[in-house]
mmCIF file of C-alpha atoms (C1' of nucleotides) in Angstrom:
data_model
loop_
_atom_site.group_PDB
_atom_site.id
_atom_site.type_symbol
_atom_site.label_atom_id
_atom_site.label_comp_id
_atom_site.label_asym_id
_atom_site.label_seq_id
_atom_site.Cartn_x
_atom_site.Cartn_y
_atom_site.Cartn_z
ATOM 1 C CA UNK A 531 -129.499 -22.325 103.518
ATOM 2 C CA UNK A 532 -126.758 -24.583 104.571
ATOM 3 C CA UNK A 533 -124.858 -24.288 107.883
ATOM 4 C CA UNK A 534 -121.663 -25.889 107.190
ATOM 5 C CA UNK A 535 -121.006 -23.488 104.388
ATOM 6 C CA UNK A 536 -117.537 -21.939 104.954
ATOM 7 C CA UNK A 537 -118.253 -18.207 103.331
ATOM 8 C CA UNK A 538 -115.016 -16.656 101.874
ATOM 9 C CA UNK A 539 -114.619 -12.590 101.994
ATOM 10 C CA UNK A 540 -114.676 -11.879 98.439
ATOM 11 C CA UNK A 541 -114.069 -8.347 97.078
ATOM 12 C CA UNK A 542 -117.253 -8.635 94.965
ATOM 13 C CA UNK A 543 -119.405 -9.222 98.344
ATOM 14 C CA UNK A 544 -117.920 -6.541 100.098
ATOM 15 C CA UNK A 545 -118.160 -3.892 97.624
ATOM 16 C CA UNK A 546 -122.496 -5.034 96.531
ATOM 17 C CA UNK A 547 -122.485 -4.442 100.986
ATOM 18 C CA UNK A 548 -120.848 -1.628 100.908
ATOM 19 C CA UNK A 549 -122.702 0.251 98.032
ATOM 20 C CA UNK A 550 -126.118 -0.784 99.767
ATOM 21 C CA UNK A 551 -125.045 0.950 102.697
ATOM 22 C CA UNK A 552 -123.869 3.801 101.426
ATOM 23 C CA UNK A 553 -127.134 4.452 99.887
ATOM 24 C CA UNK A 554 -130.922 5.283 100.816
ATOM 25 C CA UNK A 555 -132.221 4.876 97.245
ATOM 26 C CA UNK A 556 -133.343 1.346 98.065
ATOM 27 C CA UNK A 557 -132.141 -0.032 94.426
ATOM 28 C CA UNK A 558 -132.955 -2.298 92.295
ATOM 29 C CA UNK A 559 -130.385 -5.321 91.755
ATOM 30 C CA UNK A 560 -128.780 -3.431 88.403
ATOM 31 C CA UNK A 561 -128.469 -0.425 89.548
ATOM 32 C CA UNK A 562 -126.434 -1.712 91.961
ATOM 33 C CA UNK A 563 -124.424 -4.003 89.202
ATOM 34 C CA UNK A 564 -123.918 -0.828 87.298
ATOM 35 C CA UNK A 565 -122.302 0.439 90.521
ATOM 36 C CA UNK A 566 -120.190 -2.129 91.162
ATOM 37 C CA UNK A 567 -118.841 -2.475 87.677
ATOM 38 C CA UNK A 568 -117.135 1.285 88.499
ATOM 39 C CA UNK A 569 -115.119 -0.919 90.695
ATOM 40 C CA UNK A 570 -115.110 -4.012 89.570
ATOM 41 C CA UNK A 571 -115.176 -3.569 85.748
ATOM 42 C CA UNK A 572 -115.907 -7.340 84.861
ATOM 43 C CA UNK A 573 -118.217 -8.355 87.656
ATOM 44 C CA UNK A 574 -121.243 -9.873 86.049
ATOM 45 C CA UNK A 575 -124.646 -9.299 87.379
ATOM 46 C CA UNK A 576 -125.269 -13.116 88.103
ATOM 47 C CA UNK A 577 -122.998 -12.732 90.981
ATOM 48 C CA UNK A 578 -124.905 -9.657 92.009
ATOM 49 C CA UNK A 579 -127.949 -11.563 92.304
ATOM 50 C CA UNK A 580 -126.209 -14.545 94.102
ATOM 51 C CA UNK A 581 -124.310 -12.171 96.454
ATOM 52 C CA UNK A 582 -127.393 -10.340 97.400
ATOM 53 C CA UNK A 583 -129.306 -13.815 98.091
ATOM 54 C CA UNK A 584 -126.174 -14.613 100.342
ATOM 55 C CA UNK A 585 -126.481 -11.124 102.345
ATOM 56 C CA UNK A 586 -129.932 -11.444 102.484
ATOM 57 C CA UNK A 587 -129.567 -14.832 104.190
ATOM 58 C CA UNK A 588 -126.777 -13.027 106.185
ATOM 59 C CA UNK A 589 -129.235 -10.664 107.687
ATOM 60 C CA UNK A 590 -127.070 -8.586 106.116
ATOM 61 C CA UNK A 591 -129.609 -6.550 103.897
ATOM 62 C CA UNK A 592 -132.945 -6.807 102.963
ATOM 63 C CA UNK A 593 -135.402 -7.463 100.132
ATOM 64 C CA UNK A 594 -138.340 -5.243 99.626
ATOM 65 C CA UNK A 595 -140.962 -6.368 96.729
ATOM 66 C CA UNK A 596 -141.403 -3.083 94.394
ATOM 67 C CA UNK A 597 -143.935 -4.418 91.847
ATOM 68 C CA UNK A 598 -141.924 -7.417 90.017
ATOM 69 C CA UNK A 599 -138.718 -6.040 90.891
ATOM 70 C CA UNK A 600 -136.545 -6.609 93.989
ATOM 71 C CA UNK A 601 -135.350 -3.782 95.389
ATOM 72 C CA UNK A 602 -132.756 -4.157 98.120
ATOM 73 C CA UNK A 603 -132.305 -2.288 101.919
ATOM 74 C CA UNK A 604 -128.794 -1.934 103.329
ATOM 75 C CA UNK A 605 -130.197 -0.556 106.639
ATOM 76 C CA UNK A 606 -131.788 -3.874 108.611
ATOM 77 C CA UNK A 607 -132.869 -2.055 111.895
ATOM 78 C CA UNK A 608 -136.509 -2.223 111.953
ATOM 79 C CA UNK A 609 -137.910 0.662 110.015
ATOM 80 C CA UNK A 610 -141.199 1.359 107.624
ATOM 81 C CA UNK A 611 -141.045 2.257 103.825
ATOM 82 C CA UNK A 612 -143.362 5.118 102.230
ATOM 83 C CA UNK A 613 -143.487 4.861 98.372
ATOM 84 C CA UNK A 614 -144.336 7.926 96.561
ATOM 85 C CA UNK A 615 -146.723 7.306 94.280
ATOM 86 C CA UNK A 616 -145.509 10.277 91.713
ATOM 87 C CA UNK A 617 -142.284 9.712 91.275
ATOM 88 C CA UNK A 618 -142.038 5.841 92.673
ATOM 89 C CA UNK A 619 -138.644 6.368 94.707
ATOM 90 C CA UNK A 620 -139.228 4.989 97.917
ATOM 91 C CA UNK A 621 -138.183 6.545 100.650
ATOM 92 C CA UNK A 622 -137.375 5.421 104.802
ATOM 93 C CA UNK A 623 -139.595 6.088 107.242
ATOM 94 C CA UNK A 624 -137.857 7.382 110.541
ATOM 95 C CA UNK A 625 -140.378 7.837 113.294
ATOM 96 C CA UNK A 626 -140.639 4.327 115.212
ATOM 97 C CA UNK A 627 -143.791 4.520 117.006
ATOM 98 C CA UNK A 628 -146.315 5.525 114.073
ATOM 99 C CA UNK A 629 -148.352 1.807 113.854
ATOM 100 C CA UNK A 630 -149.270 -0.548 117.074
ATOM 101 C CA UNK A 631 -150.606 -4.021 116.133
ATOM 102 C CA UNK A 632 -153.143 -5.709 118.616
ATOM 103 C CA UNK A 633 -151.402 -8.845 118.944
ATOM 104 C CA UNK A 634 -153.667 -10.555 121.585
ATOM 105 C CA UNK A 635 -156.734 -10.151 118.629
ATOM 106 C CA UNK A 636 -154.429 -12.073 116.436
ATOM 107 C CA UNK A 637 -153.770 -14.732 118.602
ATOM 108 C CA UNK A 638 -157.479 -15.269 119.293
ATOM 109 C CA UNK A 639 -157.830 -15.528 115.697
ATOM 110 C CA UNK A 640 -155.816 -18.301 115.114
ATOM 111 C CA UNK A 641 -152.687 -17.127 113.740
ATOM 112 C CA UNK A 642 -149.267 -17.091 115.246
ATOM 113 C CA UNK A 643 -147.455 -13.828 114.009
ATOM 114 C CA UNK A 644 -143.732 -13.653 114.079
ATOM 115 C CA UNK A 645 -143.990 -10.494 112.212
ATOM 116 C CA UNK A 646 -145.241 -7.943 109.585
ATOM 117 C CA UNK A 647 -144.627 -5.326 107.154
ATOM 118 C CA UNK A 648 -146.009 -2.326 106.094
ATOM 119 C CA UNK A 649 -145.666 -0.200 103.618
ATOM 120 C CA UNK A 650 -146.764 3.407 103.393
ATOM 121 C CA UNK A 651 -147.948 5.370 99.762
ATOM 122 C CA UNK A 652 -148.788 9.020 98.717
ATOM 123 C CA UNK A 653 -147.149 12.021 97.665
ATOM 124 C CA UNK A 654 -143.461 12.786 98.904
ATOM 125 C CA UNK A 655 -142.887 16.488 99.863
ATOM 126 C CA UNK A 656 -140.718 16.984 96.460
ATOM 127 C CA UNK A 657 -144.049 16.069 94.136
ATOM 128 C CA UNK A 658 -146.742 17.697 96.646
ATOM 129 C CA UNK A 659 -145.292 20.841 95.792
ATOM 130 C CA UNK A 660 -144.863 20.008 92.190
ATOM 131 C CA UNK A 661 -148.978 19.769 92.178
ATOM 132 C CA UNK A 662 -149.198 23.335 92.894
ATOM 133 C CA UNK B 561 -156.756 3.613 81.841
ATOM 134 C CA UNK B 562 -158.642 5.577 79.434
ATOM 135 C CA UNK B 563 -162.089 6.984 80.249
ATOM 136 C CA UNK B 564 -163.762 6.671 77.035
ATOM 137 C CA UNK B 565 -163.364 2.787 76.411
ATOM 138 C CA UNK B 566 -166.768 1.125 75.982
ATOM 139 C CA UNK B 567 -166.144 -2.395 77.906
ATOM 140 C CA UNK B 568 -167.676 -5.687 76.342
ATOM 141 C CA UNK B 569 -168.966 -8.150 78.979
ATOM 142 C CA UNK B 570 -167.365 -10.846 77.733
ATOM 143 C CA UNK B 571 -167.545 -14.707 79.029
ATOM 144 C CA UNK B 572 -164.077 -14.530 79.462
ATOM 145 C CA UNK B 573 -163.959 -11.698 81.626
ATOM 146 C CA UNK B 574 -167.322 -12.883 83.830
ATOM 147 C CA UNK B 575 -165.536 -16.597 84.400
ATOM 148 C CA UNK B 576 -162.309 -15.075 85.761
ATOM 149 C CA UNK B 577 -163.827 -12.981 88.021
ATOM 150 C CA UNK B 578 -166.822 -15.643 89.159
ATOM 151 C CA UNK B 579 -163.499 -17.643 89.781
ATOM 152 C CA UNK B 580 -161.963 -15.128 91.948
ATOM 153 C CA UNK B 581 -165.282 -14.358 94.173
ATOM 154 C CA UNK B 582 -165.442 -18.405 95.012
ATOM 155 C CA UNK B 583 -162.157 -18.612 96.267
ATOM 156 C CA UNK B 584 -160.233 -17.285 99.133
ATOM 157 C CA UNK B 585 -157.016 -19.184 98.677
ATOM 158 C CA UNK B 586 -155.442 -15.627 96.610
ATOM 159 C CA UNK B 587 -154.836 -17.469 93.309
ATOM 160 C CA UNK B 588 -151.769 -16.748 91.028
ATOM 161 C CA UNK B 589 -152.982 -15.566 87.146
ATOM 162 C CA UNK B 590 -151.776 -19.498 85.952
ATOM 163 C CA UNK B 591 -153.869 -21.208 88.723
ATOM 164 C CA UNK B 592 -157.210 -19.072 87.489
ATOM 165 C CA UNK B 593 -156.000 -19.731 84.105
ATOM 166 C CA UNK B 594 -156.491 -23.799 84.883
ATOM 167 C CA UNK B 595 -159.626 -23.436 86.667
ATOM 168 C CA UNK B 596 -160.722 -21.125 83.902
ATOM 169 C CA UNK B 597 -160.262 -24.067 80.922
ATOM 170 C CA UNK B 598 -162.517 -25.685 82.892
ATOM 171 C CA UNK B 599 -165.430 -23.502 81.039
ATOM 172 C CA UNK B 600 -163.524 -22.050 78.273
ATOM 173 C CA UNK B 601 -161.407 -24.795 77.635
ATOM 174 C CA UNK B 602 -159.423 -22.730 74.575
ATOM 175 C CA UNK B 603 -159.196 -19.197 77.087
ATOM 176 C CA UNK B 604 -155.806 -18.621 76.482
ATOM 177 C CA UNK B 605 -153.484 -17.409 79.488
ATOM 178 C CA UNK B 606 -153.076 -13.520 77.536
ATOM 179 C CA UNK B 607 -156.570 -13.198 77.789
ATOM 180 C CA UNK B 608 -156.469 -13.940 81.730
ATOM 181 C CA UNK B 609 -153.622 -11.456 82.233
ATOM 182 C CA UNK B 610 -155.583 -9.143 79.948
ATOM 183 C CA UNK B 611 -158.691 -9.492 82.147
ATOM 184 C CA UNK B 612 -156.842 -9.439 85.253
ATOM 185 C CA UNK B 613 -155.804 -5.695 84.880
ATOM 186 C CA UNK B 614 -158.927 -4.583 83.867
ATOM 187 C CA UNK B 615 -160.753 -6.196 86.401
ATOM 188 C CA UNK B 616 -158.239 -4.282 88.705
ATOM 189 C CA UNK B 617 -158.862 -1.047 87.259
ATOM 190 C CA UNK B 618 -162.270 -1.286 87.557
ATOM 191 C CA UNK B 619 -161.594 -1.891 91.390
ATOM 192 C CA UNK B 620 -163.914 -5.672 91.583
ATOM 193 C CA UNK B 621 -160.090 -7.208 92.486
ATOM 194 C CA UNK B 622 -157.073 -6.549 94.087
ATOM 195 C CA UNK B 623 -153.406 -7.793 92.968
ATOM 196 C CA UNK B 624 -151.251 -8.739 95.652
ATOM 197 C CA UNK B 625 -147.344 -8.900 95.610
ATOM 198 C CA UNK B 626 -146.215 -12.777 96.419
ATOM 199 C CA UNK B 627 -142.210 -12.573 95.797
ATOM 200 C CA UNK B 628 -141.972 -12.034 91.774
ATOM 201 C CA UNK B 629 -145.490 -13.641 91.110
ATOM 202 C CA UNK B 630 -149.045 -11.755 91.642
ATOM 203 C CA UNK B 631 -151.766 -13.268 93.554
ATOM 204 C CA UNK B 632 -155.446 -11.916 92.747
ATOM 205 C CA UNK B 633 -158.020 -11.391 95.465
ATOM 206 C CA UNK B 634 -161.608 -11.072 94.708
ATOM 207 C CA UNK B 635 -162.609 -9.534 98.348
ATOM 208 C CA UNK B 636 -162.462 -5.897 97.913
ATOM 209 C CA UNK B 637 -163.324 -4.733 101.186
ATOM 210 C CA UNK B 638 -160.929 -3.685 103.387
ATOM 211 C CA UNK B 639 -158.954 -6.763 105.091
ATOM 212 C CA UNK B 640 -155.347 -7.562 105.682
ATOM 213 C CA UNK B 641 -153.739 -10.562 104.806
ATOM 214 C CA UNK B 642 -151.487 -12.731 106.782
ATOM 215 C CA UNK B 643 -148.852 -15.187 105.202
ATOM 216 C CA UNK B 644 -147.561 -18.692 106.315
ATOM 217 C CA UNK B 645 -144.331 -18.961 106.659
ATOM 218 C CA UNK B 646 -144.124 -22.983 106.759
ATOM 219 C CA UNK B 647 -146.734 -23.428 104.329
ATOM 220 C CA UNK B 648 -146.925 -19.899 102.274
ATOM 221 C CA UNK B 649 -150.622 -19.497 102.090
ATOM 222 C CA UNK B 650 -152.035 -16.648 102.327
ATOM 223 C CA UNK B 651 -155.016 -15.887 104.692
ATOM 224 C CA UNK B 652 -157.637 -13.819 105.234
ATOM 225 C CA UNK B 653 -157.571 -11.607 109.074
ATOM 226 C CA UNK B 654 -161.075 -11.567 109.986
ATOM 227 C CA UNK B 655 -160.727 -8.941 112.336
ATOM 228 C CA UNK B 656 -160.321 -5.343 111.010
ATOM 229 C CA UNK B 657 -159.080 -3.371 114.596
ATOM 230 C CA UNK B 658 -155.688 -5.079 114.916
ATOM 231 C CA UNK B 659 -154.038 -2.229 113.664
ATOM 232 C CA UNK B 660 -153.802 1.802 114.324
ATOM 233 C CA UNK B 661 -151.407 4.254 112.565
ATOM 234 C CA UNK B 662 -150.489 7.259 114.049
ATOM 235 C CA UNK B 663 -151.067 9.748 110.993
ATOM 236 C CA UNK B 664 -149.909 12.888 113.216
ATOM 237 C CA UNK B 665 -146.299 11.823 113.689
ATOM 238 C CA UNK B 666 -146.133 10.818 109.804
ATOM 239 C CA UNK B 667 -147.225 14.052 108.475
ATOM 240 C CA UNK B 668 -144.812 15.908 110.602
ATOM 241 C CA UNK B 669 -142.092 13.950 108.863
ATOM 242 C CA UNK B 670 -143.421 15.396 105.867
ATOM 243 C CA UNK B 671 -145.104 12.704 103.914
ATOM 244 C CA UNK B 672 -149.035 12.647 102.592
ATOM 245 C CA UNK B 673 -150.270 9.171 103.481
ATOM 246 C CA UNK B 674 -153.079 8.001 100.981
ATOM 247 C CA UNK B 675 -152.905 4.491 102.166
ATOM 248 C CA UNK B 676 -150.759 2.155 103.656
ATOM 249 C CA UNK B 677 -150.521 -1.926 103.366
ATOM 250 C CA UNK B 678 -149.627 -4.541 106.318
ATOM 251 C CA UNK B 679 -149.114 -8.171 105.789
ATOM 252 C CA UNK B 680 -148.259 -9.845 108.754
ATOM 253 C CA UNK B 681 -146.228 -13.432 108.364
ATOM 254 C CA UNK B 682 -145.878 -16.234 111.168
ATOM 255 C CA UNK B 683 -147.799 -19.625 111.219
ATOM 256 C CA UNK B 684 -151.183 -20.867 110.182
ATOM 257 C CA UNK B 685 -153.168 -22.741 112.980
ATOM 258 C CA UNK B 686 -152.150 -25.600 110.603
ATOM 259 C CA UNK B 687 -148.620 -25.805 110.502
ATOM 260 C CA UNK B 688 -148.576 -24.676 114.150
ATOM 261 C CA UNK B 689 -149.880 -28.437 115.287
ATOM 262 C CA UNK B 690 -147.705 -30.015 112.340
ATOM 263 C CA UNK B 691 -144.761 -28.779 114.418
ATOM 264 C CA UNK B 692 -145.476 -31.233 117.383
ATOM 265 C "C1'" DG C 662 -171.204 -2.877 60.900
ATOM 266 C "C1'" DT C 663 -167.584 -1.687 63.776
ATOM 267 C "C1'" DA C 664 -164.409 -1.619 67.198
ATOM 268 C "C1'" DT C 665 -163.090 -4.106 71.325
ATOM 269 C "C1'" DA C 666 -161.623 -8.698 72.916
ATOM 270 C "C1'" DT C 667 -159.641 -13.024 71.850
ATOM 271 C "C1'" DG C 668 -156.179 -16.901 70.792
ATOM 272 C "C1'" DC C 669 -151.814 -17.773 69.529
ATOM 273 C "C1'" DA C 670 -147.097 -17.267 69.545
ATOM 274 C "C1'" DA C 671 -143.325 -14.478 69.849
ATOM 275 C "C1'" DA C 672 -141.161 -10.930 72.701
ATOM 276 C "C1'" DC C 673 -139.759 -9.141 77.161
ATOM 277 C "C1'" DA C 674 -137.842 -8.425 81.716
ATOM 278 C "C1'" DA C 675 -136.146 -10.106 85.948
ATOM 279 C "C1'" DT C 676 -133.809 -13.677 87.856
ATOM 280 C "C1'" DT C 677 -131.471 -18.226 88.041
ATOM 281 C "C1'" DT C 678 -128.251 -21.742 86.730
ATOM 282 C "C1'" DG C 679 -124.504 -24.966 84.424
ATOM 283 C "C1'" DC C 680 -119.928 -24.997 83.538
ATOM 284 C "C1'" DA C 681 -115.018 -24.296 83.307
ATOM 285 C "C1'" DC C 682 -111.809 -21.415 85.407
ATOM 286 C "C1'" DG C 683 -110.078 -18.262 89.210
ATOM 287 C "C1'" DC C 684 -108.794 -17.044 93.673
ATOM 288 C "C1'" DC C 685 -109.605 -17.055 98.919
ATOM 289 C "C1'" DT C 686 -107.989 -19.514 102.896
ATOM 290 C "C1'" DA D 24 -104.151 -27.778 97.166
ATOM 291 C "C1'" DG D 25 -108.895 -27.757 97.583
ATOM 292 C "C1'" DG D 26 -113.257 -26.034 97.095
ATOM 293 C "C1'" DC D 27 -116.224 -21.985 97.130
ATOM 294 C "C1'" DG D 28 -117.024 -17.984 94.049
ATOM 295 C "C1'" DT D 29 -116.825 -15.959 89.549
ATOM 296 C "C1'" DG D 30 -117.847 -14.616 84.602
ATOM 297 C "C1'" DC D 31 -120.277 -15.833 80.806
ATOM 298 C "C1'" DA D 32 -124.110 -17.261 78.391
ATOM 299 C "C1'" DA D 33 -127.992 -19.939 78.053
ATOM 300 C "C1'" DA D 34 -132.194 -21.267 80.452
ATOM 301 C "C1'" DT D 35 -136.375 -20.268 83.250
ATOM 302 C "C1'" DT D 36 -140.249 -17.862 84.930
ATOM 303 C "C1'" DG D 37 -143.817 -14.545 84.990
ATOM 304 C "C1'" DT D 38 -145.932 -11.300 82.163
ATOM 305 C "C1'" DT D 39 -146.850 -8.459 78.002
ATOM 306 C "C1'" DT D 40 -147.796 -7.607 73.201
ATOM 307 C "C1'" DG D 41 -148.581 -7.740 67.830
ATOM 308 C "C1'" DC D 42 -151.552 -9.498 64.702
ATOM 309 C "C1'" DA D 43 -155.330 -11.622 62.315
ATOM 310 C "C1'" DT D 44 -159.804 -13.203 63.537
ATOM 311 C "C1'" DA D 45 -164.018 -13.560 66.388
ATOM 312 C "C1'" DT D 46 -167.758 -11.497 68.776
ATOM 313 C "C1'" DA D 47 -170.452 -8.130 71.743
ATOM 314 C "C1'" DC D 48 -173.152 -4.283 71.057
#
DNA sequence: GTATATGCAAACAATTTGCACGCCT
DNA sequence: AGGCGTGCAAATTGTTTGCATATAC
């Protein structure tokens, strides 16, 4: 929140970063402490949860709501999320151009958008071929 | 869940969701709980939860995701839903053609869209003047 | 009459926080 | 050396659940 806040490099940061990129799963804050403990044996999951508030303040990564759960993005480029509604993974949509927002019918209605999400559900290809 | 349940109409059940369908500020399950005591002074906040999924199930509300808490919406029809940033209410967006997906491009990347969800964030008329 | 719904309180799950110590810079 | 970050555990918050009783049908 604070701008004066000099941020130091710590090996716990780096290695919550570098897990969330290295992954497309889209995790959930333990998974990724039970991760990081196969490097850093003792790291405790409060400063999982802290570090991941810091990156997400960062711009570094981003938090997608899953229910009551966070769930956490390592890739920030804009992109949409489908959510399978079998198996629950959720999974990153790559096509750019599937949604166009009429912005100008917005405006007229009063509200100033800055931005939106969306997020996609149905059957991923793994479970529509398990229904057969 | 189960087909075979014979529902009760119960008072408690026909207060929460009178409470819902008179309001379009998107309640959380504690604020209907203190509007609630205001006819069934002993309702107790279980029962609300309680009532809360089954009215969902049945389809006469929708849940929405707010960060960790639920908000409750007792519009059913198709709408989207637009959140202030400054002030974090959420709104109702009036207009239903601000939006068009392009389902072609989404089932060539393989996934079976049953539905999607768009909240769009920014500022409320509101807040926009408090700014000056 | 009978089984579903309730009130109450305890249990849960996800996340946050206070504190003394550790370790970047 | 100084202060931000950590580990640990306890605290909070939102929600769910077990149980005995009440009530809709």
């Amino acid at each position: 929140m604070e701008k004066g806040i000099k941020r130091r490099n710590t090996q716990q940061r780096k290695v919550i970063l570098d897990i969330l990129r290295s992954t497309n799963t889209h995790p959930t804050a333990d998974w990724i402490y039970e991760k990081a403990r196969q490097y850093i044996p003792n790291i405790s999951l409060g400063t999982v949860y802290r570090n991941l508030k810091i990156l997400k303040d960062e711009g570094l990564i981003i938090e997608l709501n899953d229910g009551k759960q966070s769930r956490f993005d390592g890739r920030v480029d804009r992109h949409f999320h489908f959510k399978c509604l079998s198996c629950n993974r959720i999974f990153d949509i790559e096509t750019t151009d599937v949604v166009s927002i009429n912005e100008e019918k917005l405006k007229e209605e009063g509200y100033h958008i800055t931005g939106y999400e969306i997020s996609f559900t149905g059957l991923c290809s793994h479970c529509q071929q398990e229904k057969n």
